[in-house]
């Protein structure tokens, strides 16, 4: 298998292991540990050393990894790639138990700006994290456990056209409260199979002190989750679960050039940045001449505005920079100097030109599949790119013979945004917004080009290797 094929295969493995932000962080953690990164904890005092590699997690849905150059001194810059672990999805409600017309249904709430009609008639399951009560030697503790049900256990059925004759002419306009409700089972079948249905009692045992989950969620669902975790249903105290498509991510297309998958926005950029960091710090010589800090930050909650304790709008980034700097100097002023020597690459997927909707792109800014990373521009600062940061990223591409593209939204259309402007304004760090081109963004099933996975990885890796030397040649604010 050639280098590109290995990379794409590795990416597909990452996607298939990451149905939720929690799983994406868990998979990232495994890869970092395997690559020799040491975990540190925000609750502890840090003792860091130049030439070493570290990472920490927050809420287990955000992860920050960094490698300190052998020649690093406090006040030197951070070379950061930021992406996000979350994607639009359907999250189970705190009380998800719904019974209608002899069906057991699961109440969900919409997360982010998804194309919700694409969730109909898909084979769905659930995944996420669960808080489990554990008793050992008379001592009670509560653990955070990840769970993923492999089998398709739910479906959101569409209404037959015979009962909605105008759907093709007037459009499919589902009500997200009443129509977007997954079917779990029929009540009669659950009862005939002697599974705990609506009124069924669970086996005896010491329950979690929280309000009984039996009254909030279907016992059948709780039984399935408990079996996957190897615990009793009554030991489940709470959870954060979401509906997930069971169809795996694959290499596809007649020429095997595309990747069909959910969550490409933004696990593609998360994977490419993480692998670039790992491979750019895999040997001692990689950091031997480095005087800065190479970092990847994968945030949760970008799709809903980043305003959370673990989102890009929180102090995660500045906390990390402050923690690291303070390990090498007690002078608080050096952090301000470091920020001015730093650069953030905000990496979030971009809109490829759609062959059936070409009028949705500006005629001079039409990113193509296989065309490499897209530099995003917006005069109103919906993207944080400026001439300087765009030049840096383009110069790296030219030196390494990598393709690069530009995107500006049409003047008569609203522009999306990223973590770029959030971090640029809160931290004061120079920022460039980029992303690989894709189609079907925010669908349950998206697509991108395999070539652009390789282009993104190579570009990010080159950024880590080149930025210190390139930045030393730039003259600004003099």
C-alpha positions as a printed NumPy array, in Angstrom:
array([[  0.   ,   0.   ,   0.   ],
       [  1.445,   3.399,  -1.015],
       [  1.744,   6.396,   1.317],
       [ -1.516,   8.022,   0.205],
       [ -3.489,   4.779,   0.524],
       [ -2.117,   4.24 ,   4.037],
       [ -3.104,   7.78 ,   4.993],
       [ -6.647,   7.408,   3.659],
       [ -7.036,   4.024,   5.353],
       [ -5.849,   5.53 ,   8.625],
       [ -8.312,   8.402,   8.222],
       [-11.199,   5.987,   7.649],
       [-10.199,   4.116,  10.815],
       [-10.229,   7.406,  12.727],
       [-13.681,   8.287,  11.385],
       [-15.155,   4.878,  12.153],
       [-13.785,   5.01 ,  15.703],
       [-15.253,   8.476,  16.333],
       [-19.071,   8.566,  16.264],
       [-19.108,  11.341,  18.906],
       [-16.806,  14.098,  20.161],
       [-16.016,  11.924,  23.196],
       [-14.923,   9.051,  20.987],
       [-12.896,  11.403,  18.771],
       [-10.981,  12.607,  21.825],
       [-10.532,   9.035,  23.041],
       [ -9.136,   7.962,  19.665],
       [ -6.872,  11.029,  19.569],
       [ -5.615,  10.229,  23.051],
       [ -4.745,   6.666,  22.064],
       [ -2.758,   7.898,  19.078],
       [ -0.897,  10.496,  21.129],
       [  0.026,   8.009,  23.854],
       [  1.259,   5.57 ,  21.223],
       [  3.396,   8.379,  19.761],
       [  5.049,   9.073,  23.123],
       [  2.99 ,  12.041,  24.313],
       [  2.573,  12.312,  28.083],
       [ -0.793,  13.226,  29.568],
       [ -0.931,  16.177,  31.958],
       [ -3.935,  17.319,  33.955],
       [ -5.287,  20.83 ,  34.333],
       [ -5.926,  20.267,  38.045],
       [ -2.24 ,  19.564,  38.684],
       [  0.911,  21.645,  38.64 ],
       [  2.842,  21.077,  35.435],
       [  6.528,  20.258,  35.181],
       [  7.412,  20.459,  31.519],
       [ 10.717,  20.054,  29.722],
       [ 12.016,  21.319,  26.395],
       [ 12.105,  18.589,  23.769],
       [  9.166,  16.714,  25.304],
       [  5.554,  16.121,  24.182],
       [  2.349,  16.443,  26.194],
       [ -1.443,  16.595,  25.982],
       [ -4.472,  17.222,  28.169],
       [ -8.233,  16.846,  27.811],
       [-11.11 ,  18.942,  29.078],
       [-14.521,  17.334,  29.563],
       [-13.107,  14.504,  27.444],
       [-14.578,  16.276,  24.408],
       [-11.727,  18.768,  23.875],
       [ -8.077,  17.789,  23.586],
       [ -4.903,  19.894,  23.331],
       [ -1.541,  18.37 ,  22.377],
       [  1.79 ,  20.158,  22.167],
       [  5.478,  19.492,  21.577],
       [  8.087,  21.828,  23.034],
       [ 11.101,  22.608,  20.87 ],
       [ 14.517,  21.678,  22.205],
       [ 15.601,  25.323,  21.872],
       [ 12.439,  26.789,  23.357],
       [ 12.694,  29.645,  25.839],
       [  9.777,  31.411,  27.492],
       [  8.368,  34.098,  25.238],
       [  8.852,  32.183,  21.998],
       [  5.851,  31.555,  19.784],
       [  3.191,  28.86 ,  19.521],
       [  2.473,  27.282,  16.139],
       [ -1.111,  26.091,  16.506],
       [ -3.664,  24.278,  14.384],
       [ -7.175,  24.459,  15.802],
       [-10.125,  22.323,  14.72 ],
       [-13.254,  20.889,  16.338],
       [-14.5  ,  17.474,  17.401],
       [-18.268,  18.035,  17.22 ],
       [-20.683,  17.757,  14.292],
       [-24.421,  18.461,  13.89 ],
       [-26.41 ,  15.571,  15.297],
       [-29.479,  14.526,  17.278],
       [-28.864,  14.321,  21.028],
       [-31.112,  12.412,  23.38 ],
       [-33.254,  14.608,  25.605],
       [-32.895,  14.425,  29.422],
       [-36.236,  12.613,  29.395],
       [-36.264,  10.694,  26.123],
       [-39.106,   8.265,  26.853],
       [-41.944,   8.728,  24.348],
       [-44.804,   6.311,  23.71 ],
       [-47.264,   6.893,  20.869],
       [-49.598,   4.685,  18.853],
       [-48.051,   1.5  ,  20.237],
       [-44.481,   2.578,  19.445],
       [-41.592,   3.212,  21.774],
       [-39.855,   6.364,  20.533],
       [-36.791,   8.285,  21.659],
       [-36.984,  12.027,  22.174],
       [-34.055,  13.937,  20.664],
       [-32.992,  17.559,  20.377],
       [-31.22 ,  19.053,  17.393],
       [-27.58 ,  20.007,  17.897],
       [-26.131,  22.535,  15.489],
       [-27.378,  23.39 ,  12.016],
       [-27.879,  19.985,  10.494],
       [-29.616,  19.062,   7.252],
       [-32.22 ,  17.228,   9.3  ],
       [-34.124,  15.731,   6.39 ],
       [-31.073,  13.556,   5.69 ],
       [-31.605,  11.783,   9.025],
       [-34.833,  10.176,   7.851],
       [-34.798,   6.523,   6.783],
       [-31.267,   5.937,   8.086],
       [-30.236,   2.97 ,  10.204],
       [-29.424,   4.654,  13.499],
       [-27.861,   3.702,  16.797],
       [-26.705,   5.599,  19.901],
       [-23.27 ,   6.493,  21.243],
       [-21.779,   8.838,  23.809],
       [-20.751,   8.784,  27.439],
       [-22.397,   7.333,  30.514],
       [-21.909,   8.027,  34.223],
       [-21.871,   4.659,  35.993],
       [-22.052,   3.959,  39.724],
       [-19.468,   1.421,  40.888],
       [-19.099,  -0.296,  44.258],
       [-15.834,  -1.924,  45.347],
       [-15.074,  -3.118,  48.857],
       [-17.899,  -1.035,  50.255],
       [-16.683,   2.142,  48.551],
       [-18.808,   3.945,  45.991],
       [-17.362,   5.772,  42.987],
       [-18.72 ,   7.162,  39.73 ],
       [-16.949,   6.551,  36.446],
       [-17.209,   8.156,  33.032],
       [-17.579,   5.413,  30.411],
       [-17.872,   5.633,  26.639],
       [-20.489,   3.528,  24.913],
       [-21.414,   2.733,  21.331],
       [-24.172,   0.355,  20.316],
       [-23.001,  -1.318,  17.117],
       [-26.394,  -2.572,  15.923],
       [-28.935,  -0.306,  14.24 ],
       [-31.62 ,   0.071,  16.906],
       [-33.568,   3.14 ,  15.731],
       [-34.978,   4.729,  12.601],
       [-36.867,   7.91 ,  11.711],
       [-39.343,   6.814,   9.024],
       [-40.614,   9.217,   6.386],
       [-44.286,   9.536,   5.55 ],
       [-45.385,   7.577,   2.46 ],
       [-45.988,   9.734,  -0.615],
       [-49.544,   8.372,  -0.749],
       [-50.192,  10.325,   2.463],
       [-48.231,  13.427,   1.371],
       [-48.96 ,  13.88 ,  -2.338],
       [-47.376,  17.343,  -2.634],
       [-44.042,  16.553,  -1.003],
       [-42.092,  16.517,  -4.288],
       [-43.574,  19.782,  -5.554],
       [-43.748,  21.705,  -2.278],
       [-40.685,  20.247,  -0.58 ],
       [-40.063,  18.065,   2.442],
       [-40.384,  20.32 ,   5.484],
       [-40.282,  18.172,   8.615],
       [-41.18 ,  19.616,  11.997],
       [-38.149,  18.881,  14.178],
       [-40.271,  18.515,  17.307],
       [-42.99 ,  16.195,  16.046],
       [-41.525,  14.446,  12.994],
       [-37.853,  14.023,  13.902],
       [-38.431,  11.299,  16.503],
       [-36.643,   7.932,  16.157],
       [-38.661,   4.727,  16.547],
       [-37.012,   2.273,  18.948],
       [-39.51 ,  -0.616,  19.008],
       [-43.169,  -1.513,  19.255],
       [-44.514,  -1.907,  22.749],
       [-46.125,  -5.245,  21.938],
       [-42.923,  -6.799,  20.578],
       [-40.933,  -5.649,  23.602],
       [-43.524,  -7.287,  25.832],
       [-43.684, -10.515,  23.812],
       [-39.897, -10.789,  23.907],
       [-40.085, -10.403,  27.696],
       [-37.983,  -7.257,  27.603],
       [-38.712,  -4.46 ,  30.074],
       [-41.24 ,  -2.305,  28.239],
       [-43.352,   0.568,  29.495],
       [-44.379,  -0.708,  32.887],
       [-41.755,  -3.41 ,  33.375],
       [-39.604,  -3.513,  36.514],
       [-35.861,  -3.862,  36.386],
       [-34.005,  -6.461,  38.37 ],
       [-33.23 ,  -5.669,  41.978],
       [-30.004,  -4.003,  42.987],
       [-28.629,  -0.837,  44.433],
       [-29.628,   2.064,  42.277],
       [-27.872,   5.277,  41.495],
       [-28.93 ,   8.044,  43.851],
       [-30.201,  10.125,  40.927],
       [-33.853,   9.992,  39.826],
       [-34.465,   6.543,  38.394],
       [-33.484,   6.371,  34.741],
       [-36.363,   3.944,  34.274],
       [-38.849,   6.81 ,  34.513],
       [-36.88 ,   9.027,  32.1  ],
       [-35.847,   6.592,  29.372],
       [-37.301,   3.416,  27.938],
       [-36.145,   0.42 ,  30.025],
       [-35.453,  -1.386,  26.744],
       [-32.946,   1.302,  25.762],
       [-31.383,   1.26 ,  29.228],
       [-31.011,  -2.515,  29.041],
       [-29.214,  -2.266,  25.696],
       [-26.825,   0.382,  27.021],
       [-26.169,  -1.526,  30.245],
       [-25.392,  -4.721,  28.339],
       [-22.866,  -2.858,  26.193],
       [-21.196,  -1.442,  29.309],
       [-21.311,  -4.662,  31.302],
       [-23.268,  -3.069,  34.147],
       [-26.835,  -3.115,  35.464],
       [-29.369,  -0.568,  34.188],
       [-29.89 ,   0.78 ,  37.699],
       [-26.157,   1.55 ,  37.944],
       [-26.47 ,   4.095,  35.136],
       [-26.772,   7.529,  36.747],
       [-26.867,   9.741,  33.677],
       [-25.616,   9.986,  30.129],
       [-24.92 ,  12.193,  27.122],
       [-25.927,  10.15 ,  24.102],
       [-26.608,  10.997,  20.503],
       [-28.112,   9.261,  17.512],
       [-25.503,   8.003,  15.029],
       [-25.602,   6.561,  11.545],
       [-24.408,   2.946,  11.476],
       [-23.131,   3.066,   7.881],
       [-19.327,   3.068,   8.005],
       [-17.062,   5.643,   6.38 ],
       [-15.695,   4.352,   3.078],
       [-13.468,   5.146,   0.096],
       [-15.9  ,   5.371,  -2.817],
       [-16.726,   6.714,  -6.262],
       [-16.166,   4.989,  -9.6  ],
       [-12.499,   5.994,  -9.473],
       [-12.194,   5.451,  -5.703],
       [-11.437,   9.153,  -5.308],
       [-14.034,  10.186,  -2.713],
       [-14.63 ,   9.592,   0.946],
       [-18.276,   9.1  ,   1.883],
       [-18.836,   9.594,   5.591],
       [-20.597,  11.448,   8.325],
       [-18.752,  14.056,  10.424],
       [-16.162,  15.039,   7.797],
       [-16.902,  18.502,   9.154],
       [-14.756,  18.569,  11.123],
       [-13.089,  15.237,  11.86 ],
       [-11.19 ,  15.511,   8.577],
       [ -9.313,  18.59 ,   9.815],
       [ -8.996,  17.088,  13.308],
       [ -7.362,  13.957,  11.921],
       [ -5.068,  15.758,   9.47 ],
       [ -3.824,  18.24 ,  12.072],
       [ -3.302,  15.588,  14.743],
       [ -1.431,  13.239,  12.419],
       [  0.658,  16.138,  11.119],
       [  1.67 ,  17.049,  14.672],
       [  2.516,  13.45 ,  15.575],
       [  4.567,  12.914,  12.42 ],
       [  6.287,  16.305,  12.74 ],
       [  7.442,  15.385,  16.255],
       [  8.128,  11.67 ,  15.868],
       [ 11.891,  11.828,  16.421],
       [ 14.252,  13.844,  18.602],
       [ 15.698,  15.538,  15.54 ],
       [ 12.247,  16.944,  14.662],
       [ 12.391,  19.149,  17.749],
       [ 16.168,  19.567,  17.893],
       [ 16.25 ,  22.914,  16.083],
       [ 12.744,  24.025,  17.051],
       [ 12.584,  27.143,  19.259],
       [  8.799,  27.325,  19.421],
       [  5.927,  25.109,  20.5  ],
       [  3.95 ,  22.997,  18.044],
       [  0.346,  22.548,  19.131],
       [ -2.99 ,  21.096,  18.032],
       [ -6.217,  22.07 ,  19.808],
       [ -9.406,  20.165,  19.007],
       [-12.41 ,  21.907,  20.559],
       [-15.955,  20.851,  21.314],
       [-19.12 ,  22.907,  20.649],
       [-17.984,  24.804,  17.535],
       [-21.245,  23.92 ,  15.82 ],
       [-23.244,  25.773,  18.48 ],
       [-21.092,  28.861,  18.922],
       [-18.163,  27.615,  21.066],
       [-19.565,  29.191,  24.251],
       [-18.899,  26.459,  26.788],
       [-16.231,  25.483,  29.303],
       [-14.564,  23.34 ,  26.624],
       [-15.34 ,  25.395,  23.521],
       [-13.004,  27.764,  21.713],
       [-14.823,  30.626,  23.436],
       [-13.578,  29.376,  26.818],
       [-10.096,  30.052,  28.247],
       [ -8.807,  26.625,  27.111],
       [ -6.332,  28.081,  24.623],
       [ -4.984,  30.929,  26.748],
       [ -4.901,  28.624,  29.787],
       [ -2.742,  26.146,  27.886],
       [ -0.37 ,  28.854,  26.66 ],
       [ -0.13 ,  30.344,  30.148],
       [  0.482,  26.96 ,  31.792],
       [  3.277,  26.144,  29.373],
       [  4.956,  29.539,  29.536],
       [  4.872,  29.648,  33.337],
       [  6.786,  26.361,  33.493],
       [  9.761,  28.125,  31.941],
       [  9.48 ,  31.622,  33.443],
       [  7.742,  33.304,  36.375],
       [  7.581,  36.57 ,  34.421],
       [  3.95 ,  37.036,  33.354],
       [  4.96 ,  39.449,  30.605],
       [  6.515,  36.725,  28.466],
       [  3.105,  35.303,  27.573],
       [  2.144,  38.555,  25.847],
       [  5.366,  38.393,  23.854],
       [  4.709,  34.764,  22.965],
       [  1.24 ,  35.546,  21.633],
       [  2.651,  38.16 ,  19.262],
       [  5.103,  35.588,  17.902],
       [  2.406,  32.945,  17.415],
       [  0.143,  31.878,  14.566],
       [ -3.118,  29.935,  14.617],
       [ -4.328,  27.901,  11.653],
       [ -8.087,  27.628,  12.13 ],
       [ -8.889,  24.451,  10.193],
       [-12.535,  23.841,   9.334],
       [-13.955,  22.238,   6.209],
       [-14.762,  24.451,   3.194],
       [-17.504,  24.48 ,   0.568],
       [-16.476,  22.839,  -2.695],
       [-18.157,  24.014,  -5.888],
       [-21.337,  21.967,  -6.387],
       [-21.865,  20.95 , -10.052],
       [-25.657,  21.186,  -9.686],
       [-25.686,  24.512,  -7.812],
       [-22.818,  26.464,  -9.377],
       [-24.6  ,  29.789,  -8.881],
       [-24.079,  29.473,  -5.113],
       [-20.37 ,  30.368,  -5.493],
       [-18.688,  33.611,  -6.513],
       [-17.428,  33.136, -10.058],
       [-13.801,  33.817,  -9.081],
       [-13.807,  31.769,  -5.895],
       [-14.876,  28.218,  -6.645],
       [-12.895,  25.644,  -4.629],
       [-12.596,  22.297,  -6.381],
       [-12.189,  18.751,  -5.174],
       [ -8.525,  17.64 ,  -5.334],
       [ -7.53 ,  21.315,  -5.333],
       [ -5.928,  21.398,  -1.896],
       [ -6.674,  23.426,   1.197],
       [ -8.915,  26.465,   0.812],
       [ -7.885,  29.789,   2.364],
       [-11.066,  31.518,   3.553],
       [-11.453,  35.304,   3.363],
       [-14.168,  37.636,   4.637],
       [-13.92 ,  41.435,   4.847],
       [-16.379,  41.444,   7.756],
       [-14.161,  39.155,   9.835],
       [-16.35 ,  36.083,   9.723],
       [-12.996,  34.514,   8.899],
       [ -9.821,  35.825,  10.57 ],
       [ -7.506,  35.608,   7.54 ],
       [ -5.528,  38.689,   6.535],
       [ -2.859,  39.332,   3.891],
       [ -0.019,  38.399,   6.228],
       [ -1.449,  35.119,   7.472],
       [ -2.653,  34.168,   3.996],
       [  0.856,  34.83 ,   2.655],
       [  2.429,  32.583,   5.301],
       [  0.156,  29.677,   4.489],
       [  0.507,  30.169,   0.727],
       [  4.301,  30.476,   0.949],
       [  4.503,  27.142,   2.763],
       [  2.361,  25.558,   0.05 ],
       [  4.576,  26.922,  -2.714],
       [  7.76 ,  25.691,  -1.069],
       [  6.354,  22.175,  -0.766],
       [  4.6  ,  22.159,  -4.15 ],
       [  1.157,  21.874,  -2.593],
       [ -2.038,  23.181,  -4.236],
       [ -4.007,  25.912,  -2.478],
       [ -7.313,  27.664,  -3.219],
       [ -9.277,  30.742,  -2.122],
       [-12.879,  31.207,  -1.012],
       [-15.039,  34.278,  -0.54 ],
       [-18.785,  33.981,  -0.063],
       [-21.08 ,  35.781,  -2.513],
       [-22.075,  39.301,  -1.453],
       [-25.749,  38.344,  -1.546],
       [-25.309,  35.379,   0.82 ],
       [-24.593,  35.167,   4.535],
       [-21.158,  33.908,   5.527],
       [-20.537,  31.155,   8.063],
       [-17.785,  31.384,  10.631],
       [-15.263,  29.288,  12.576],
       [-13.228,  29.226,  15.76 ],
       [-10.776,  31.524,  13.955],
       [-12.362,  34.909,  14.771],
       [-13.231,  33.718,  18.294],
       [ -9.621,  32.873,  19.155],
       [ -8.127,  35.753,  17.181],
       [-10.182,  38.266,  19.184],
       [ -9.967,  36.609,  22.61 ],
       [ -6.282,  35.604,  22.535],
       [ -4.961,  38.268,  20.156],
       [ -3.212,  35.706,  17.987],
       [ -2.558,  36.014,  14.241],
       [ -4.914,  33.653,  12.438],
       [ -5.55 ,  32.146,   9.029],
       [ -8.803,  30.285,   8.287],
       [ -8.448,  27.267,   6.007],
       [-10.243,  24.018,   5.236],
       [-10.439,  21.114,   2.809],
       [-13.244,  21.342,   0.218],
       [-16.265,  19.102,   0.662],
       [-19.842,  18.606,  -0.512],
       [-23.005,  17.897,   1.507],
       [-21.735,  19.784,   4.557],
       [-23.898,  19.107,   7.638],
       [-25.663,  16.175,   5.997],
       [-25.684,  12.864,   7.861],
       [-23.542,  11.657,   4.957],
       [-20.917,  14.022,   3.505],
       [-18.214,  13.652,   0.873],
       [-14.692,  14.933,   0.203],
       [-11.757,  13.95 ,  -2.005],
       [ -9.13 ,  11.503,  -0.792],
       [ -6.453,  13.667,  -2.45 ],
       [ -7.4  ,  16.601,  -0.232],
       [ -6.854,  14.533,   2.892],
       [ -3.274,  14.033,   1.715],
       [ -2.903,  17.703,   0.709],
       [ -4.191,  18.847,   4.123],
       [ -1.937,  16.513,   6.079],
       [  1.146,  17.504,   4.096],
       [  0.333,  21.22 ,   4.355],
       [ -0.183,  21.052,   8.123],
       [  2.987,  19.044,   8.609],
       [  4.93 ,  21.578,   6.531],
       [  3.464,  24.39 ,   8.646],
       [  4.896,  22.853,  11.808],
       [  8.272,  22.355,  10.161],
       [  8.56 ,  25.722,   8.404],
       [  6.84 ,  28.405,  10.449],
       [  9.657,  29.259,  12.871],
       [ 12.081,  29.994,  10.015],
       [  9.513,  31.799,   7.857],
       [  8.235,  34.   ,  10.674],
       [ 11.773,  35.201,  11.395],
       [ 11.829,  36.751,   7.912],
       [  8.567,  38.699,   8.322],
       [  8.665,  42.392,   9.176],
       [  5.433,  43.907,  10.53 ],
       [  4.576,  46.624,  13.096],
       [  7.96 ,  48.373,  12.869]])
